[in-house]
Coordinates of C-alpha atoms and ligand atoms in Angstrom, one line a residue:
X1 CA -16.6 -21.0 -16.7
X2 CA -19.0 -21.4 -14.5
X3 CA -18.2 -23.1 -10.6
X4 CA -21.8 -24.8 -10.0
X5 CA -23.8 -24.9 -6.0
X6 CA -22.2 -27.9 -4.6
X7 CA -18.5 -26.5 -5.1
X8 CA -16.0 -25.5 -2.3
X9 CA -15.3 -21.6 -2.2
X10 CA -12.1 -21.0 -0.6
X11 CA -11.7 -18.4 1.5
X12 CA -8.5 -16.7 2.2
X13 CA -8.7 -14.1 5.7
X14 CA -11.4 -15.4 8.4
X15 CA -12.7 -12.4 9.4
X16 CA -16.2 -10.5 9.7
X17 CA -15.9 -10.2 5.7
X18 CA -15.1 -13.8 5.2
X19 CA -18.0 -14.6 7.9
X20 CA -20.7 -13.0 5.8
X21 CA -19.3 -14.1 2.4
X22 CA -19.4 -17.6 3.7
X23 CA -22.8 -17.1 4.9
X24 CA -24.4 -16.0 1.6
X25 CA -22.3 -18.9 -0.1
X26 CA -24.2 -21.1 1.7
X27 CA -27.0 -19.5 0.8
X28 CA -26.6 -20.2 -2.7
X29 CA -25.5 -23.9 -2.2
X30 CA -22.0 -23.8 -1.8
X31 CA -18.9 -24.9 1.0
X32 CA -16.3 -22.5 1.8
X33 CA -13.1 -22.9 3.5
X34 CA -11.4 -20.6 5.6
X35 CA -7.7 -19.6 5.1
X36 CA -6.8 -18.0 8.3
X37 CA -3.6 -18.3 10.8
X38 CA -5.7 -17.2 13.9
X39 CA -7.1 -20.0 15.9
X40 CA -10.8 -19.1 15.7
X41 CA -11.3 -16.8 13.3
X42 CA -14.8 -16.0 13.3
X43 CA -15.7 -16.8 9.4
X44 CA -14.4 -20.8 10.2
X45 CA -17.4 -20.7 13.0
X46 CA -20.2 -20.6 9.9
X47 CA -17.8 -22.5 7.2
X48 CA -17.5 -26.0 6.4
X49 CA -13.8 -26.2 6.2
X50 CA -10.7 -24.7 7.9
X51 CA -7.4 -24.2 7.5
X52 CA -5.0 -23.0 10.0
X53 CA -1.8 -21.4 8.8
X54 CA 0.2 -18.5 8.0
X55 CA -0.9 -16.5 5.0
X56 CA 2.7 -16.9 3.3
X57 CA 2.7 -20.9 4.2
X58 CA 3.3 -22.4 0.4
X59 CA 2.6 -25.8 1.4
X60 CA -0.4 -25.2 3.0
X61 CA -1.9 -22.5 0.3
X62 CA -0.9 -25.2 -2.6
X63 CA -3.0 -28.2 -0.1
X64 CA -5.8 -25.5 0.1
X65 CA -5.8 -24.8 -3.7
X66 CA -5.9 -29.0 -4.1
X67 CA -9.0 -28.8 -2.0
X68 CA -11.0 -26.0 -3.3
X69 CA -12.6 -25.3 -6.7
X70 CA -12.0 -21.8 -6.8
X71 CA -10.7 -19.2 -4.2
X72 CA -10.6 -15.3 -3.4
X73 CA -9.7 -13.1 -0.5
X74 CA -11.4 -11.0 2.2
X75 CA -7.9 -9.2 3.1
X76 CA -5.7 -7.4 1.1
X77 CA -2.7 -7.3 3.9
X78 CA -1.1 -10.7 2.0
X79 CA 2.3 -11.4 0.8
X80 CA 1.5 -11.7 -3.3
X81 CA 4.0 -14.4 -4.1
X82 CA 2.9 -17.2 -2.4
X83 CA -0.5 -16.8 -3.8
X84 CA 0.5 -17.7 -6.9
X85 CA 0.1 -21.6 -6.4
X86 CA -3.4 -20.8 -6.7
X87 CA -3.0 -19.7 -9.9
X88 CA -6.0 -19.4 -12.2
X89 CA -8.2 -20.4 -9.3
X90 CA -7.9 -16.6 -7.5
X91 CA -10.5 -14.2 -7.8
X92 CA -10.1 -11.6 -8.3
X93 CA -6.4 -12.0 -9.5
X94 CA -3.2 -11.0 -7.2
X95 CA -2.9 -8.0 -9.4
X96 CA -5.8 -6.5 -7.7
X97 CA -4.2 -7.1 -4.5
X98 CA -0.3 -5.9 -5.1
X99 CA -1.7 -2.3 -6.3
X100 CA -4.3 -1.7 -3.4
X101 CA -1.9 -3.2 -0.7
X102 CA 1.1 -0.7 -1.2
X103 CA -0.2 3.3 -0.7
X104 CA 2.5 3.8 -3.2
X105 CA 1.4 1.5 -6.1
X106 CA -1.9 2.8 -5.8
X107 CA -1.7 6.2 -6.3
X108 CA 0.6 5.8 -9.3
X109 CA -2.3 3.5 -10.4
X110 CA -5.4 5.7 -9.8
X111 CA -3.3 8.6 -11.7
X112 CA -2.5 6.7 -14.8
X113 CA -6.2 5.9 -15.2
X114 CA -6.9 9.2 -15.2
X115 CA -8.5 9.4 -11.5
X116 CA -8.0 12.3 -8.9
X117 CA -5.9 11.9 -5.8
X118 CA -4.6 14.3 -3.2
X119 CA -1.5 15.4 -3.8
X120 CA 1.5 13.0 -2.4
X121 CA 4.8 12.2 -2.1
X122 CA 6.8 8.9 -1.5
X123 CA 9.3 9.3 1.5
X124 CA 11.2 6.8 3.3
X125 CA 13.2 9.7 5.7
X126 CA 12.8 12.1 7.7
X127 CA 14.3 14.5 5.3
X128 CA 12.1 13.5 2.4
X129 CA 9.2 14.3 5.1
X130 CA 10.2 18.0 5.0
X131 CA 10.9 18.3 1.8
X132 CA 6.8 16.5 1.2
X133 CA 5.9 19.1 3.4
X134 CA 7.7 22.4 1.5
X135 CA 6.3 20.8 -1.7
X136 CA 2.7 20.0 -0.3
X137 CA 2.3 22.1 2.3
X138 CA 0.3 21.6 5.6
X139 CA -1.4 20.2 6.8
X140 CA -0.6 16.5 5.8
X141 CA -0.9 12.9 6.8
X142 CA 1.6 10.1 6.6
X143 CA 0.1 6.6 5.3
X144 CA 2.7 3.9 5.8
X145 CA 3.0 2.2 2.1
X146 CA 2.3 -1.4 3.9
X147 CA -0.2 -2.7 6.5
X148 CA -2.0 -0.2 7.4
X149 CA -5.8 -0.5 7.9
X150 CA -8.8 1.5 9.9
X151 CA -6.7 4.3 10.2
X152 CA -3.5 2.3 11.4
X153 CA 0.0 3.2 9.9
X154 CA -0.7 7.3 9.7
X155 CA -0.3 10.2 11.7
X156 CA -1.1 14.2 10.8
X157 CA 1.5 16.4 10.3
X158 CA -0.6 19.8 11.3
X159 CA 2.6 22.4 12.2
X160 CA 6.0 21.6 11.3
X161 CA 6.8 20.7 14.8
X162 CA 4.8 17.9 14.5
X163 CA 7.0 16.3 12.0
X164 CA 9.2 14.3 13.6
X165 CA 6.6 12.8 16.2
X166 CA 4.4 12.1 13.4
X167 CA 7.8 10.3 11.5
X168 CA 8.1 8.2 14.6
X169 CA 4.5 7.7 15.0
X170 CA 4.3 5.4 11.7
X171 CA 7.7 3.5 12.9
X172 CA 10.1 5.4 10.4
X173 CA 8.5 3.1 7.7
X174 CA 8.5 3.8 4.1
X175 CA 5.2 5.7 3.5
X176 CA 3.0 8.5 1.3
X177 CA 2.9 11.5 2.0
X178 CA -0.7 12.9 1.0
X179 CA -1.9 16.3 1.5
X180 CA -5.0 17.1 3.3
X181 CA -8.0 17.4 1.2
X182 CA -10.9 20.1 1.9
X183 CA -14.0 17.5 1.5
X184 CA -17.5 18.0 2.5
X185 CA -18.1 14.4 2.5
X186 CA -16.8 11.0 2.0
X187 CA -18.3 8.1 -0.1
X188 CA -17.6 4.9 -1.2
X189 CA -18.5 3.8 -5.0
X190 CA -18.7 -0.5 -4.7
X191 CA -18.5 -2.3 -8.1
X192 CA -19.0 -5.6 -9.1
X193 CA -17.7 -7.5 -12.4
X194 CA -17.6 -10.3 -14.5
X195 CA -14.7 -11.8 -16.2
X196 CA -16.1 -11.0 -19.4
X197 CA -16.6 -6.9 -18.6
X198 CA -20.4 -7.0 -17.3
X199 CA -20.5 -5.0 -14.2
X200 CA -22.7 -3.4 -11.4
X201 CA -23.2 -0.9 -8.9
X202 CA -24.7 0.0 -6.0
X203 CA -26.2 3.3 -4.8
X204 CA -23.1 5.0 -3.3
X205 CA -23.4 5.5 0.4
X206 CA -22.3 8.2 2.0
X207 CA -20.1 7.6 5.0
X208 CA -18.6 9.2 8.2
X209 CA -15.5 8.2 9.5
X210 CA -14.2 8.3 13.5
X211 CA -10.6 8.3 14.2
X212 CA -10.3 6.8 11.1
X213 CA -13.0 4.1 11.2
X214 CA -16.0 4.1 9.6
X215 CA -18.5 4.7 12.1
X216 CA -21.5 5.3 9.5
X217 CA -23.0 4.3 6.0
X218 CA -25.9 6.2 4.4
X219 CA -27.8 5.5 1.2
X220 CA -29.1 7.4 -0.5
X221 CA -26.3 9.9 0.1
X222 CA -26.6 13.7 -0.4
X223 CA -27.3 15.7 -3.1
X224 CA -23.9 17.4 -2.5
X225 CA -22.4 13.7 -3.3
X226 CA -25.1 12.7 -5.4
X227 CA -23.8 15.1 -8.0
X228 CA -20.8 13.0 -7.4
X229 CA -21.4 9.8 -7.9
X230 CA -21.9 9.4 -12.2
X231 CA -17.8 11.0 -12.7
X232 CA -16.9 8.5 -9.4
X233 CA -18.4 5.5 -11.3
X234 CA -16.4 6.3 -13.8
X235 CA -13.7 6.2 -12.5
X236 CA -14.0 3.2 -10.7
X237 CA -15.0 1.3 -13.9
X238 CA -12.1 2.3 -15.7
X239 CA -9.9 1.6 -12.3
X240 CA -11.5 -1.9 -12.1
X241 CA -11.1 -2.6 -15.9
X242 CA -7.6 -1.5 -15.6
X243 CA -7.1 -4.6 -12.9
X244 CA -9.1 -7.1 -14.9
X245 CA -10.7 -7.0 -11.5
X246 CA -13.1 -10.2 -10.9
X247 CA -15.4 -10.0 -8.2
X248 CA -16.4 -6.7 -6.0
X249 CA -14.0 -4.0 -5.8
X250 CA -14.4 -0.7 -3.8
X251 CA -13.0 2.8 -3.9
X252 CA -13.3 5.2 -1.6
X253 CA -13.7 9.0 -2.0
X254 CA -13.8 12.5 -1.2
X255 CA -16.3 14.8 -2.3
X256 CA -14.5 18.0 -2.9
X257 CA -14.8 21.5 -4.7
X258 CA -13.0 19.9 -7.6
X259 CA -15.0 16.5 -8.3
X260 CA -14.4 13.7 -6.7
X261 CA -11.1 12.6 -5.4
X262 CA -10.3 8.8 -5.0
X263 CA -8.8 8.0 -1.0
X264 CA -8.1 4.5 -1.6
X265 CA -9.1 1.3 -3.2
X266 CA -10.3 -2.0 -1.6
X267 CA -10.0 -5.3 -4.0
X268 CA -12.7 -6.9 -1.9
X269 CA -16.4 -6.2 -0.2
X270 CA -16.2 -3.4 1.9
X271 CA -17.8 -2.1 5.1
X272 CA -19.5 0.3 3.7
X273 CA -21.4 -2.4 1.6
X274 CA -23.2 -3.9 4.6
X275 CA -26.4 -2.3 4.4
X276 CA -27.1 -4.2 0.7
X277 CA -27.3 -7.2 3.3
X278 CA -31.1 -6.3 3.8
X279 CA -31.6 -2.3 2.2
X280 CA -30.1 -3.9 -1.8
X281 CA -32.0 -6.9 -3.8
X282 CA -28.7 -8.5 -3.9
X283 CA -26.3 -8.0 -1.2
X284 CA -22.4 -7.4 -1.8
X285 CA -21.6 -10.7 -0.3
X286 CA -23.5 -12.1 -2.4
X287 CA -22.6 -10.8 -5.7
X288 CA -19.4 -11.2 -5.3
X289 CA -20.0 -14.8 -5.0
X290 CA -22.0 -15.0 -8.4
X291 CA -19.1 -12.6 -10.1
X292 CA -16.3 -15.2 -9.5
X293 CA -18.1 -18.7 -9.7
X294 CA -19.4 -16.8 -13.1
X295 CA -23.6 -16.6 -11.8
X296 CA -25.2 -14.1 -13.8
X297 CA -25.9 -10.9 -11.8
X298 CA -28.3 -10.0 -9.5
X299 CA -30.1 -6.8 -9.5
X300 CA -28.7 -3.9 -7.2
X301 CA -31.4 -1.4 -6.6
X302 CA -32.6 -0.6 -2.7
X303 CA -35.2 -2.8 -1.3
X304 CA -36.8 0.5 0.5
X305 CA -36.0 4.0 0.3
X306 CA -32.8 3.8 1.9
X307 CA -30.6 2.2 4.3
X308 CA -28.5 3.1 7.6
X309 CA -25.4 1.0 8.9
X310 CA -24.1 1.5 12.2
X311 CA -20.6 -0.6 13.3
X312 CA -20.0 -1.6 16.3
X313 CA -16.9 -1.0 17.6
X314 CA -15.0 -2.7 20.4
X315 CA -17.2 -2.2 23.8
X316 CA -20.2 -0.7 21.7
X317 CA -21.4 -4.6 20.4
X318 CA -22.7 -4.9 24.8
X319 CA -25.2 -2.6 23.4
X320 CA -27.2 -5.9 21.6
X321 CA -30.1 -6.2 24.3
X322 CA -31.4 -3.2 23.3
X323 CA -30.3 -3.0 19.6
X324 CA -32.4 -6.2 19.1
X325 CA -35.3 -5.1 21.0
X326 CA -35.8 -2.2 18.2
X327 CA -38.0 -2.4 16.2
X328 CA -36.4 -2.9 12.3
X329 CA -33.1 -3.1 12.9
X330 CA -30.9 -5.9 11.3
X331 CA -28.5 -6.8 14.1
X332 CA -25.2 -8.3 12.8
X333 CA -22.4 -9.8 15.6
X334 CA -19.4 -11.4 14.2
X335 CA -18.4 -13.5 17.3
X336 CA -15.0 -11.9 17.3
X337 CA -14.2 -12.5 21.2
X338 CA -12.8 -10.3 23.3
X339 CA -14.0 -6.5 22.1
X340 CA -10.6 -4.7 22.3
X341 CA -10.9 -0.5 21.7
X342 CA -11.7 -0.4 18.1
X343 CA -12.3 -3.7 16.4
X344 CA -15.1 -4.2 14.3
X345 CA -17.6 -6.7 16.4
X346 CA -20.7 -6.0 14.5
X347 CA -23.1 -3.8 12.9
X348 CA -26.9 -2.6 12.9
X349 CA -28.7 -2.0 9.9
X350 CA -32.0 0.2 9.7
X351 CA -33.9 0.0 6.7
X352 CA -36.3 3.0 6.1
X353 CA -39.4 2.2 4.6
X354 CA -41.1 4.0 1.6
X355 CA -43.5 6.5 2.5
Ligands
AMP401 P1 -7.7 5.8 5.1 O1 -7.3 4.7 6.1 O2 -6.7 6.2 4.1 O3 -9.1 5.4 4.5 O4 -8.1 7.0 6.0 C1 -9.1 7.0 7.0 C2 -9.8 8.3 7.1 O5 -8.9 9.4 7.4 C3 -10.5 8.7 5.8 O6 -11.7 8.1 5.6 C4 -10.6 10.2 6.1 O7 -11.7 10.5 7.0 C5 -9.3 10.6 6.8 N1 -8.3 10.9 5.7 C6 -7.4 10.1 5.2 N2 -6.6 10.7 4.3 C7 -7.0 12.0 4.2 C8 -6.6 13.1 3.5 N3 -5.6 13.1 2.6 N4 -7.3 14.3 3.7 C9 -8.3 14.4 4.6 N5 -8.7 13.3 5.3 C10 -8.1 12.1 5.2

C-alpha cells in the first residue's frame, strides 16, 4: 500500500546514512524521525523529529511506532527482538537484519542460495582456531559473528604464530573463520525492490578498501569486474528474494579467478552507493524511500559517463576549503563532530562528463 508525501518516515540509526535518507525524504515531501541513543546524531540535525533512546528500549520503539507511518533502518548492529513492536510497519523486515548482522547466519545464507563465499569456519575457541586453520589453511582472517563494522571485530591470521594474538585481538568472541581470497578487485552490486518482486540496479562500482574501510567507489568499474557483474546480480536477486527484502539491499564482492565471491551483505544503502547522489537519475537514498512507502521506481542509469566517490575519513574532512573550491566536485559533510581516526565525516563526489 502505498504511504503518500506528507507521511512520517521513521528512521531507526542517526547516522551519515540516516542523514541523507532523511534529506531525499524530504525531498519527496515526507517527515522522518530519527531513532538514535546518541545525543546529536547527525541525521536528527536535517529531520523533523527525534527520538533519543536505546535501540533495545521497547517502550520507546513501540511510542516511536505510534508516531510514525512506516519505519526502516540505517544500521544493521540492532537487537532483532525488540523491533518487533514495529511489526508490519519495518522495511525491510527484521529478517533481513538477523541474517546480515551475525557473520555466521550469513554465510549459511548466501550458501543455501547458491552464492559463492570463501571458505569458513565457525569457532568460538582457541582450539577450534587451529583446527580452521589446518582445515583452511593460511592465511586467514577472523570476523567476530556480532558487531563488527569498517573492518572492526577481525584480525589476519598470516603464520601460525599469529594465532593466538589474532584470537585475543577479536576479544575471544565467537567468530568466522574465512580464508583469504586471491581477488583482483572488489565490488559492490546494490539492489533495490518492491514488495511485490519489481527490482533495480545500479551500475556496480568498483571499490578499494584501506585498512578495511572503503576509501574509493568507481563506476563504471573494470572490464575485469565488468565480466562480473551479470552472475553477481544474480546472485544478489536471488539473495534478496530469499529475504523478501523491501527496500535497498547491498552485497559486496570479490572478483576472483572463479566468478564472483560474495564478502558480505548489507540490508540497507551502502557507502558505496553515494555517488548515485549526483552520477545516477535516482539516487540510492532515494529509491529506497520509494521501495518501502511503495513509489514506483525511478530510473537507475548514470547521469554522465561515470562517477568517483571519495570518503572522508576522520582528519581528511579539514581538507573542505579546497575540496569545494574544485571545480565539479559534490562535497558531502555529515556534521559528525569531533573527527576521531577513522570515522566517516563525509565524502566528495566527481562526476566525469561525456566526451
Ligand atoms: P569486511 O568488513 O568483511 O567487509 O572486510 C573489510 C575488507 O577486508 C574487505 O573489503 C576486504 O578488502 C578485506 N577482506 C575481508 N575479508 C577478506 C577475505 N576473506 N579475503 C581477502 N580480503 C578480505
Amino acid at each position: 500500500m502505498t504511504v503518500p508525501p506528507g507521511s512520517t518516515i521513521g528512521i531507526i540509526g542517526g547516522g551519515q546514512l540516516g542523514r541523507m535518507l532523511a534529506i531525499a525524504a524530504a525531498n519527496l515531501g515526507y517527515r522522518c524521525h530519527i531513532f538514535d541513543p546518541h545525543e546529536h546524531p547527525c541525521a536528527a540535525k536535517v529531520a523533523a523529529a527525534f527520538t533519543r533512546a536505546a535501540f533495545d528500549d521497547r517502550v520507546a520503539l513501540q511510542a516511536f511506532g505510534d508516531a510514525v507511518d512506516i519505519a526502516t533502518y540505517e544500521f544493521e548492529n540492532l537487537a532483532a527482538g525488540p523491533l518487533e513492536v514495529l511489526g508490519d510497519k519495518l522495511r525491510p523486515g527484521v529478517r533481513s537484519l538477523v541474517v546480515a548482522q551475525d557473520r555466521a547466519k550469513e554465510k549459511q545464507f548466501i550458501e543455501s542460495t547458491g552464492a559463492r563465499v570463501a571458505l569458513w569456519r565457525a569457532v568460538e575457541s582457541r582450539d577450534e582456531v587451529n583446527a580452521a586453520i589446518a582445515e583452511l589453511g593460511l592465511p586467514l582472517v577472523l570476523k567476530t559473528r556480532r558487531w563488527g563494522y569498517d573492518g572492526k571485530g577481525q584480525a589476519w591470521i598470516r603464520s601460525d604464530g599469529e594465532a593466538a594474538s589474532a584470537w585475543d585481538a577479536i576479544g575471544q568472541e565467537p567468530a568466522v573463520a574465512e580464508a583469504g581470497v586471491d581477488f583482483a578487485a572488489e565490488f559492490s552490486v546494490i539492489v533495490a525492490r518492491w514488495a511485490d518482486g519489481r527490482h533495480a540496479f545500479w551500475n556496480a562500482p568498483q571499490n578499494e578498501h584501506g585498512d578495511g574501510i572503503l576509501r574509493r567507489s568507481t563506476v563504471p568499474c573494470s572490464d575485469l569486474v565488468a565480466v562480473q557483474v551479470e552472475e553477481a546480480r544474480q546472485a544478489t536477486l536471488r539473495i534478496a528474494e530469499a529475504l523478501d527484502h523491501v527496500g535497498v539491499l547491498t552485497v559486496e564482492f570479490f572478483a576472483s579467478d572463479s566468478g564472483p565471491v560474495v564478502n558480505e551483505i548489507a540490508p540497507r544503502v551502502h557507502n558505496s552507493g553515494h555517488r548515485t547522489i549526483e552520477g545516477a537519475v535516482t539516487s540510492q537514498f532515494e529509491q529506497h524511500i520509494r521501495a518501502i512507502c511503495d513509489l514506483p521506481p525511478g530510473l537507475t542509469g548514470l547521469t554522465q559517463a561515470g562517477a568517483t566517490m571519495e570518503n572522508l575519513i576522520g582528519p581528511n574532512v579539514e581538507r573542505w576549503p579546497e575540496l569545494v573550491r574544485e571545480p565539479g566536485a559534490h562535497v558531502h559533510i555529515y556534521d559528525k563532530g569531533e573527527a576521531r581516526p577513522g570515522r566517516k565525516m563525509g565524502h566528495v563526489t566527481r562526476v566525469r562528463a561525456q566526451s
